[in-house]
Amino acid sequence: QSVLTQPPSASGTPGQRVTISCSGSASNIGGNYVTWYQQIPGTAPKLLIYYNHQRPSGVPDRFSGSKSGTSASLAITGLQSEDEADYYCAAWDGSLSGPVFGGGTKLTVL
Amino acid sequence: QVQLVQSGAEVKKPGASVKVSCTASGYTFTDYYIHWVRQAPGQGLEWVGWISPSNGGTRYAQNFQDRVATTRDTSNITAYMELSRLTSDDTAVYYCARGGQYCSGGRCYWHSFDYWGQGTLVTVSS
């Protein structure tokens, strides 16, 4: 049982816009920055978003993050086949004194 | 460029211990915490704990508190995670990750895992 809640799956066709939600509580998302990771099966996760909405160098601007209250979202515009992967949200949890993850969302590009 | 290179796959029997290494390069080792995250087959990510390479301070997730230890060797720019009393539930890929941080008011705070090792598969089987 993950501390943060994500939908298990999402899908879209090439060129579409998809969003993935991440729900938490005051002790994690509500009071701390949210971060997002992309994991292609068989590889290590890769940082996509930090500080709720900042992209590291090299991450396309098709990926964007937002946060409101105790929820956050990752949006992917202009969906491409290479975006098919698992996506995880994470945030620091002040009650647990450590980072917590969502259960992950498997994105399928139809 | 920042790199974290982990040790190779391990096969252990139930009740044994395993020690995984993570060698850093491309940045000042003592400036960033090293975290450990694991992923069981077909499952999500789970934070295990962290170590401060500068002073050796550690913190662990409650699930692992009594059987995990993280250490570091600053001369070899390597962090280690040792997990003891292994069971089949510990079968997973173990990742080390650098803790991206921001500092404010004289303290630094985690904001992401900005670089990851390639992962080490630990299989626990009799």
CSV table of C-alpha atoms in Angstrom, one decimal, chain B residues 8-80:
chain,number,residue,atom,x,y,z
B,8,GLY,CA,26.6,-7.0,-9.4
B,9,ALA,CA,23.6,-9.3,-8.9
B,10,GLU,CA,23.5,-11.4,-5.7
B,11,VAL,CA,21.8,-14.7,-4.8
B,12,LYS,CA,21.4,-15.3,-1.1
B,13,LYS,CA,19.7,-17.9,1.0
B,14,PRO,CA,17.0,-17.0,3.5
B,15,GLY,CA,18.5,-15.7,6.8
B,16,ALA,CA,21.6,-14.5,5.1
B,17,SER,CA,22.8,-10.9,4.6
B,18,VAL,CA,23.7,-9.0,1.5
B,19,LYS,CA,25.9,-5.9,1.0
B,20,VAL,CA,25.5,-3.7,-2.1
B,21,SER,CA,27.9,-1.0,-3.1
B,22,CYS,CA,27.4,2.2,-5.0
B,23,THR,CA,30.4,4.1,-6.3
B,24,ALA,CA,30.0,7.7,-7.2
B,25,SER,CA,31.8,9.9,-9.7
B,26,GLY,CA,31.4,13.3,-11.4
B,27,TYR,CA,30.6,15.3,-8.3
B,28,THR,CA,31.8,15.9,-4.8
B,29,PHE,CA,30.7,12.8,-2.9
B,30,THR,CA,30.3,14.4,0.5
B,31,ASP,CA,28.0,17.2,-0.8
B,32,TYR,CA,24.9,15.0,-1.4
B,33,TYR,CA,23.1,12.2,0.6
B,34,ILE,CA,22.9,8.8,-1.0
B,35,HIS,CA,19.5,7.1,-0.7
B,36,TRP,CA,18.6,3.5,-1.3
B,37,VAL,CA,15.3,2.5,-3.0
B,38,ARG,CA,14.1,-1.0,-3.8
B,39,GLN,CA,11.7,-2.4,-6.3
B,40,ALA,CA,10.3,-5.9,-6.0
B,41,PRO,CA,9.4,-7.8,-9.2
B,42,GLY,CA,6.4,-6.1,-10.9
B,43,GLN,CA,6.0,-3.7,-8.0
B,44,GLY,CA,6.6,0.0,-7.3
B,45,LEU,CA,9.4,1.9,-5.7
B,46,GLU,CA,10.1,1.8,-1.9
B,47,TRP,CA,12.5,4.0,0.0
B,48,VAL,CA,14.9,2.1,2.2
B,49,GLY,CA,17.0,4.8,3.8
B,50,TRP,CA,19.8,7.3,3.4
B,51,ILE,CA,23.3,8.1,4.5
B,52,SER,CA,25.1,11.4,4.6
B,53,PRO,CA,28.6,10.8,3.1
B,54,SER,CA,29.9,13.8,4.9
B,55,ASN,CA,29.3,12.8,8.5
B,56,GLY,CA,27.9,9.2,8.2
B,57,GLY,CA,24.5,10.1,9.6
B,58,THR,CA,21.8,7.7,8.6
B,59,ARG,CA,18.0,7.3,8.6
B,60,TYR,CA,15.9,4.3,7.6
B,61,ALA,CA,12.4,3.6,6.7
B,62,GLN,CA,10.5,2.0,9.6
B,63,ASN,CA,10.0,-1.2,7.6
B,64,PHE,CA,13.8,-1.8,7.6
B,65,GLN,CA,14.9,-0.1,10.8
B,66,ASP,CA,16.2,-3.1,12.6
B,67,ARG,CA,18.0,-5.0,9.8
B,68,VAL,CA,19.5,-2.4,7.4
B,69,ALA,CA,22.7,-0.5,7.7
B,70,THR,CA,24.1,2.0,5.3
B,71,THR,CA,27.8,3.0,5.4
B,72,ARG,CA,30.3,4.9,3.3
B,73,ASP,CA,34.0,5.0,2.4
B,74,THR,CA,34.9,8.5,1.5
B,75,SER,CA,38.3,7.5,0.3
B,76,ASN,CA,36.8,5.2,-2.3
B,77,ILE,CA,33.7,7.4,-2.9
B,78,THR,CA,31.5,4.4,-2.3
B,79,ALA,CA,28.3,4.0,-0.3
B,80,TYR,CA,27.1,0.6,1.0
